[in-house]
PDB file of C-alpha atoms in Angstrom:
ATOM      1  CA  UNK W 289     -43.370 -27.361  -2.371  1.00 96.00           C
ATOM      2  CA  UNK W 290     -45.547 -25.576  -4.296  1.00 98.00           C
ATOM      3  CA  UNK W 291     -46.042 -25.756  -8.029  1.00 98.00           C
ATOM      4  CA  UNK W 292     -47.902 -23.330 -10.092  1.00 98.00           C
ATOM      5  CA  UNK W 293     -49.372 -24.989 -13.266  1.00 98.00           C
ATOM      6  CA  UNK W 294     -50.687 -23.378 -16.629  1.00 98.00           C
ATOM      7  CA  UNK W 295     -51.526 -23.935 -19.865  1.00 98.00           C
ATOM      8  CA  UNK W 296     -52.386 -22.839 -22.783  1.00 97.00           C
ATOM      9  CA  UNK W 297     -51.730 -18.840 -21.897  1.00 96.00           C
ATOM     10  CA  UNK W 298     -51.872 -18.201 -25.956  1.00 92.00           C
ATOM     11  CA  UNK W 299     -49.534 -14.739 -24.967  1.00 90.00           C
ATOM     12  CA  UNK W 300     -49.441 -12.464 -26.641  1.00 80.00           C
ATOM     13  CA  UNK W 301     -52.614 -13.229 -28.968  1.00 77.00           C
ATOM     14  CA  UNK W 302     -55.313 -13.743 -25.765  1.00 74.00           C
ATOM     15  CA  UNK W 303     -54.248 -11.341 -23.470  1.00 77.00           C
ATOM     16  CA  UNK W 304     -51.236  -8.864 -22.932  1.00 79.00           C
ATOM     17  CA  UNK W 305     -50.562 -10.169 -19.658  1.00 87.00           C
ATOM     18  CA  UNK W 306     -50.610 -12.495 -16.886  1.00 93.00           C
ATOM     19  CA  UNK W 307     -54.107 -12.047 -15.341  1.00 95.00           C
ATOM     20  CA  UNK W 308     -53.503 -10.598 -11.594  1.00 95.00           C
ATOM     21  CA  UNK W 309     -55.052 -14.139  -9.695  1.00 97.00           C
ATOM     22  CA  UNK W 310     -52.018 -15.803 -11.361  1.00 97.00           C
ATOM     23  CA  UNK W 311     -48.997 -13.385 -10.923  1.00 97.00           C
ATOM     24  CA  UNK W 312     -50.133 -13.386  -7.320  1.00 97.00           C
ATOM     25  CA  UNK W 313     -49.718 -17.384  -6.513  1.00 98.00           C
ATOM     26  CA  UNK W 314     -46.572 -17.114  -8.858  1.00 98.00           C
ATOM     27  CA  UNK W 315     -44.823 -14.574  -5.946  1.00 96.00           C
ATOM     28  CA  UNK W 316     -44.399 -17.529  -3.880  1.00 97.00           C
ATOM     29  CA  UNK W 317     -44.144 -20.259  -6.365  1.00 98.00           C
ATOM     30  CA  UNK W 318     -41.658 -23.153  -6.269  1.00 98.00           C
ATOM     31  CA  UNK W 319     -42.026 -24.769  -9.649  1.00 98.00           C
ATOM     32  CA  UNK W 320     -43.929 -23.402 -12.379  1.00 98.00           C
ATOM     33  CA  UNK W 321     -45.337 -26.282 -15.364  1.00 98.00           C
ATOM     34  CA  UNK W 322     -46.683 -25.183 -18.588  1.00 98.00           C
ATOM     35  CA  UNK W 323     -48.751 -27.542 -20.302  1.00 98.00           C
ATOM     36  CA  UNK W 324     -48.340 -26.279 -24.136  1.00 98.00           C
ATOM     37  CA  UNK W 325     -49.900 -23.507 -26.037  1.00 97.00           C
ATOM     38  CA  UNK W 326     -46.971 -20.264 -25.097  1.00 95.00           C
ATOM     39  CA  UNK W 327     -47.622 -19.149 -28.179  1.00 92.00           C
ATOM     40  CA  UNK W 328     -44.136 -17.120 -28.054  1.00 93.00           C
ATOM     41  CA  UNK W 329     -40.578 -17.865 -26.081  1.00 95.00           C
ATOM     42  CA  UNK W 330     -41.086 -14.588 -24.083  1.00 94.00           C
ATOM     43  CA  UNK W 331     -43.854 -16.230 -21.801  1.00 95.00           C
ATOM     44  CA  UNK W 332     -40.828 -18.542 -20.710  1.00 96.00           C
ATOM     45  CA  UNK W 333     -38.989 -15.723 -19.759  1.00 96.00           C
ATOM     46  CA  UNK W 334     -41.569 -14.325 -17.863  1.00 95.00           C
ATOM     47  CA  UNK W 335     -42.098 -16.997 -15.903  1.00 97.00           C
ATOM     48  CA  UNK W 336     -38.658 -17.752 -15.338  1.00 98.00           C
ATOM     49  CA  UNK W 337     -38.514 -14.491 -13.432  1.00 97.00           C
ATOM     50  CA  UNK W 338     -41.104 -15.993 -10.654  1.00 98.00           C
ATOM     51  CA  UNK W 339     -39.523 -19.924  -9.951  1.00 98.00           C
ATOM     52  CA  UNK W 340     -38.170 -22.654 -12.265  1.00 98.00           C
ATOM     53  CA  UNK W 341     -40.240 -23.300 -14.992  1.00 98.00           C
ATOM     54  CA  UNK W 342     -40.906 -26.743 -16.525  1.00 98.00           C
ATOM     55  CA  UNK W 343     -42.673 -27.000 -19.617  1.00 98.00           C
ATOM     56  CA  UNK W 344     -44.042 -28.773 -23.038  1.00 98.00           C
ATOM     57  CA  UNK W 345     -44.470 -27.336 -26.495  1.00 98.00           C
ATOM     58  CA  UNK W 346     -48.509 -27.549 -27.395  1.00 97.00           C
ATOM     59  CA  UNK W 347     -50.078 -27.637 -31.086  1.00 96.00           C
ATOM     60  CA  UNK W 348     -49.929 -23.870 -31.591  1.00 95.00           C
ATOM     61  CA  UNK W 349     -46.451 -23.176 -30.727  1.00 97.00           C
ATOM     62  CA  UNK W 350     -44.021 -22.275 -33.266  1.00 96.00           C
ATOM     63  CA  UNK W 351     -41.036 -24.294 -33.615  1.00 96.00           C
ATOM     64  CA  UNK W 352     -38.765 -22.382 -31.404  1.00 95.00           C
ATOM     65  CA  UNK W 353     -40.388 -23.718 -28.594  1.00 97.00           C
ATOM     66  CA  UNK W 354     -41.173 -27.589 -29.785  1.00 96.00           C
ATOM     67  CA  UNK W 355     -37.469 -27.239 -30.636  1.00 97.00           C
ATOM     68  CA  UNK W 356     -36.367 -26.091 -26.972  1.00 97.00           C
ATOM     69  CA  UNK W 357     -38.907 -28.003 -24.858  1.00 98.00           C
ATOM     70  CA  UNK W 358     -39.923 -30.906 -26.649  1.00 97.00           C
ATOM     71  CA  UNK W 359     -43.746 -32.373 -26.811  1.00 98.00           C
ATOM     72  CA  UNK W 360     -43.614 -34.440 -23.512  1.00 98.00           C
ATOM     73  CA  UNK W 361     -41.793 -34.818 -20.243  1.00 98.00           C
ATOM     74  CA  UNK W 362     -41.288 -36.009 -16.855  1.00 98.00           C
ATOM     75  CA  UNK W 363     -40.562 -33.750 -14.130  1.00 98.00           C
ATOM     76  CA  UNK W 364     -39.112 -34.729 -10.580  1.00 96.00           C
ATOM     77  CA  UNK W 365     -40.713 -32.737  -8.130  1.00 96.00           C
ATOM     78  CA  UNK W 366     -39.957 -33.316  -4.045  1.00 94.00           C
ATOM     79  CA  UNK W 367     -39.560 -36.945  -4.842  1.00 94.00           C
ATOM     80  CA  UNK W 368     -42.636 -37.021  -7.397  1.00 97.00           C
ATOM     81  CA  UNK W 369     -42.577 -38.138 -10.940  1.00 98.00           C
ATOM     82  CA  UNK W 370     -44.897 -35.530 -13.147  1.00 98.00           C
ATOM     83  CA  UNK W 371     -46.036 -36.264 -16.596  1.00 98.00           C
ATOM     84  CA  UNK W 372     -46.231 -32.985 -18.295  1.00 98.00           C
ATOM     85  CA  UNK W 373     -47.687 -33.239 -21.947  1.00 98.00           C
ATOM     86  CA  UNK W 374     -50.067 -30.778 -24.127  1.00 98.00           C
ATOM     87  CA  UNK W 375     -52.509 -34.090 -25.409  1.00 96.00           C
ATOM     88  CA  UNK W 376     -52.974 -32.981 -28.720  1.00 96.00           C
ATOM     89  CA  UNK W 377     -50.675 -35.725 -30.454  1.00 92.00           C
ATOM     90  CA  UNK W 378     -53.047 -39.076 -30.655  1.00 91.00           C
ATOM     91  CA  UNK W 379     -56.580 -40.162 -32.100  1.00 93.00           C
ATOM     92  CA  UNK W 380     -58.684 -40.576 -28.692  1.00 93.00           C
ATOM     93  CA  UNK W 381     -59.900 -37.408 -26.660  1.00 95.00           C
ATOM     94  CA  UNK W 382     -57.204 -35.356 -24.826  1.00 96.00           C
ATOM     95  CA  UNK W 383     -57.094 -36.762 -21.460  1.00 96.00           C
ATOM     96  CA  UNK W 384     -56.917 -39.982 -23.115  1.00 97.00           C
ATOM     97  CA  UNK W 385     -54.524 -38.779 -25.677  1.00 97.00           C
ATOM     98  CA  UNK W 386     -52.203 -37.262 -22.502  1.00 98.00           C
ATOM     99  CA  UNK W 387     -52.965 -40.975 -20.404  1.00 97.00           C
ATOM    100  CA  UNK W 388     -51.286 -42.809 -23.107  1.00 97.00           C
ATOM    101  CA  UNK W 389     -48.455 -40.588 -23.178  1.00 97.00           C
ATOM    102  CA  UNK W 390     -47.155 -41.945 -20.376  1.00 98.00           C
ATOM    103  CA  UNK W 391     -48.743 -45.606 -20.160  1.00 95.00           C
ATOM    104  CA  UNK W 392     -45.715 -48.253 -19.030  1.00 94.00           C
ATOM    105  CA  UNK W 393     -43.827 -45.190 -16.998  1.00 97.00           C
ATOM    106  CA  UNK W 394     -44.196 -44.620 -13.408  1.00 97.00           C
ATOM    107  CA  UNK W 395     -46.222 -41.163 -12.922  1.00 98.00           C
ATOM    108  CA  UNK W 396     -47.639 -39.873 -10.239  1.00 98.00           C
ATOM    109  CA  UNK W 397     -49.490 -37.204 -12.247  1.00 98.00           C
ATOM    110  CA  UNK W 398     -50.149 -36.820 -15.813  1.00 98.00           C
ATOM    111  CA  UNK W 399     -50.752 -32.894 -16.663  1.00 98.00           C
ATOM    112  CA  UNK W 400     -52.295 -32.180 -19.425  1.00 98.00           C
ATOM    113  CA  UNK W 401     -53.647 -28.935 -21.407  1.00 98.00           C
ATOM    114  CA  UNK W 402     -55.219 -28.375 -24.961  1.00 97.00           C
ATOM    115  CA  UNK W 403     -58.862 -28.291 -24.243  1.00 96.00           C
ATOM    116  CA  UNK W 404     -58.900 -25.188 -21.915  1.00 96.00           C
ATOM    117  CA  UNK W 405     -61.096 -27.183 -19.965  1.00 97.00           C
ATOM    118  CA  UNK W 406     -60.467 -27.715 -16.089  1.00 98.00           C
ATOM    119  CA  UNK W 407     -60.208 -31.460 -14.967  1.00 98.00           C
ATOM    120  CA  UNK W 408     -58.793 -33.451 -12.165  1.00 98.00           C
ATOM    121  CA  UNK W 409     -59.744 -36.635 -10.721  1.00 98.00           C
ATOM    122  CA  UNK W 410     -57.732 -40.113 -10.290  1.00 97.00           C
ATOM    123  CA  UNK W 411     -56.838 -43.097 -12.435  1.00 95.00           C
ATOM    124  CA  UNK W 412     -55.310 -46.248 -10.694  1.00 93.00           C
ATOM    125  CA  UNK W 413     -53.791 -43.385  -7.965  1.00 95.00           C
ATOM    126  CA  UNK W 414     -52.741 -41.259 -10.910  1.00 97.00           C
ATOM    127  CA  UNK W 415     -53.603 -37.681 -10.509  1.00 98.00           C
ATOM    128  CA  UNK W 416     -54.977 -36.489 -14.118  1.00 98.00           C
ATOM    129  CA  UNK W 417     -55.298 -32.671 -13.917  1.00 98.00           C
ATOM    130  CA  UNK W 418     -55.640 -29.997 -16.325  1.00 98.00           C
ATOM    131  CA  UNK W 419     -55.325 -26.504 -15.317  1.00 98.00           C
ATOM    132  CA  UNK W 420     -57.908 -24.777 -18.431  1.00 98.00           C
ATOM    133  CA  UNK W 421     -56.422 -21.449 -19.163  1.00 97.00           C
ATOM    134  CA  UNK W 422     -56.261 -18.303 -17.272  1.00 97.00           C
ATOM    135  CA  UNK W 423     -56.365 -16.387 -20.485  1.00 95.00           C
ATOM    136  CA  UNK W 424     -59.212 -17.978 -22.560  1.00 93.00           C
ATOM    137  CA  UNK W 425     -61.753 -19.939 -21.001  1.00 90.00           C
ATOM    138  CA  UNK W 426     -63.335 -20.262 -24.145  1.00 89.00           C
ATOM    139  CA  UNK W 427     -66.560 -21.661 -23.282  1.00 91.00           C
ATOM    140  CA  UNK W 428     -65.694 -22.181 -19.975  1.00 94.00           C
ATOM    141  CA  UNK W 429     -67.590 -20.270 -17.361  1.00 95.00           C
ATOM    142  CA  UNK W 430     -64.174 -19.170 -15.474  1.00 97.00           C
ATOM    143  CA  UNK W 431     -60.867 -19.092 -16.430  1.00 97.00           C
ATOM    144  CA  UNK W 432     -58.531 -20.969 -14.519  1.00 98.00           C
ATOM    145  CA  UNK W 433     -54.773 -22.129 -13.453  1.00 98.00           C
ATOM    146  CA  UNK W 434     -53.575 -25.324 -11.015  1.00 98.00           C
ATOM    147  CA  UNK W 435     -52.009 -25.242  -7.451  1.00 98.00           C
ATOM    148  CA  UNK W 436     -50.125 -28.905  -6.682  1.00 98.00           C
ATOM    149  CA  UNK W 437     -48.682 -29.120  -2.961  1.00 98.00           C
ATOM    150  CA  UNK W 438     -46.566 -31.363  -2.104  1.00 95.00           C
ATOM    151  CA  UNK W 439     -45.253 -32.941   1.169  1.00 90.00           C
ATOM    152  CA  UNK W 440     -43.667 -35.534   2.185  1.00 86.00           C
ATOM    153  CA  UNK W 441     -43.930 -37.775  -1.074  1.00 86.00           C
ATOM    154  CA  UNK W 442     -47.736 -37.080  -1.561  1.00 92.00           C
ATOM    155  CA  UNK W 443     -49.546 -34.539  -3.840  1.00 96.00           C
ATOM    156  CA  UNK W 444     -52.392 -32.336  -3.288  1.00 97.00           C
ATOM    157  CA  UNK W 445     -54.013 -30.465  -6.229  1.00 98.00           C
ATOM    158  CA  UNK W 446     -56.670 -28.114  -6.806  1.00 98.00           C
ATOM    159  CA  UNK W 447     -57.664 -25.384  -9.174  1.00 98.00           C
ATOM    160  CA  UNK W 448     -57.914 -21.850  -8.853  1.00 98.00           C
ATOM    161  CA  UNK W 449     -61.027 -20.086 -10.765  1.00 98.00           C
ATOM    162  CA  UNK W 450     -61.431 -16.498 -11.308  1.00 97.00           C
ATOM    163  CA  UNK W 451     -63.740 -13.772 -13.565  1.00 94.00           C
ATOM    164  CA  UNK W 452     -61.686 -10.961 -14.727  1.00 75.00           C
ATOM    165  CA  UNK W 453     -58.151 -11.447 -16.941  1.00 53.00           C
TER     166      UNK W 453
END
């Protein structure tokens, strides 16, 4: 299976579309997970016209969206159980703030967005990965969007960088 995850696309207020890098990996995408920050329903329904999409309202969505998708989730993927959460809601830093979010609840990933900035690395065989943003990189040097695989109950994940929106 092949899952396609994004966050923080800020549509239409960074950029007027999808960048290129992204709309190509979404032609032969499975699953699709947003990770917060649509900024406007219609990003849903473009998606939605690629694979099923998945996703979680994030700090600057209005409340159509919080309303419709709710601040956190868990998604069953191919036998997988992903924790899909923006990590704005909380005191510590993000990736703590999304950790938390699902502490006590078996996860086999917790997805997280809000500070645009690319991470992924394990905790206790938990797969923490944030995609960044493939529309502002903000002070990131590339802009950015995730690939997860998966096969036969396991998960592989990496990130996809590229220059130009």
């Amino acid at each position: 299976m092949k899952i396609i995850v994004i966050s923080d696309t800020h549509l239409p207020r960074r950029a007027r579309t999808l960048p290129a890098p992204l709309v190509e990996a979404l032609s032969d995408a499975d699953l699709i997970l947003h990770a917060g920050d649509w900024s406007d329903w219609s990003v849903y329904k473009l998606l939605s016209a690629y694979a099923p999409v998945e996703g979680v309202a994030g700090n600057t969505d209005p409340p159509e969206i919080s309303q419709k998708l709710g601040f956190s989730r868990i998604v069953e993927a191919d036998g997988l159980r992903l924790g899909l959460v923006h990590g704005h809601l909380g005191t510590n830093s993000t990736e703590q703030n999304a950790i938390h979010t699902f502490a006590g609840q078996q996860v086999d990933a917790v997805i997280f967005g809000h500070s645009h900035i690319p991470v992924m690395h394990t905790v206790n065989d938990v797969l923490i990965f944030n995609p960044g943003s493939p529309t502002d990189r903000r002070r990131q040097p590339q802009y950015s969007f995730g690939i997860i695989t998966t096969q036969m109950g396991k998960l592989q994940a990496e990130h996809v960088f590229f220059d130009a929106k």
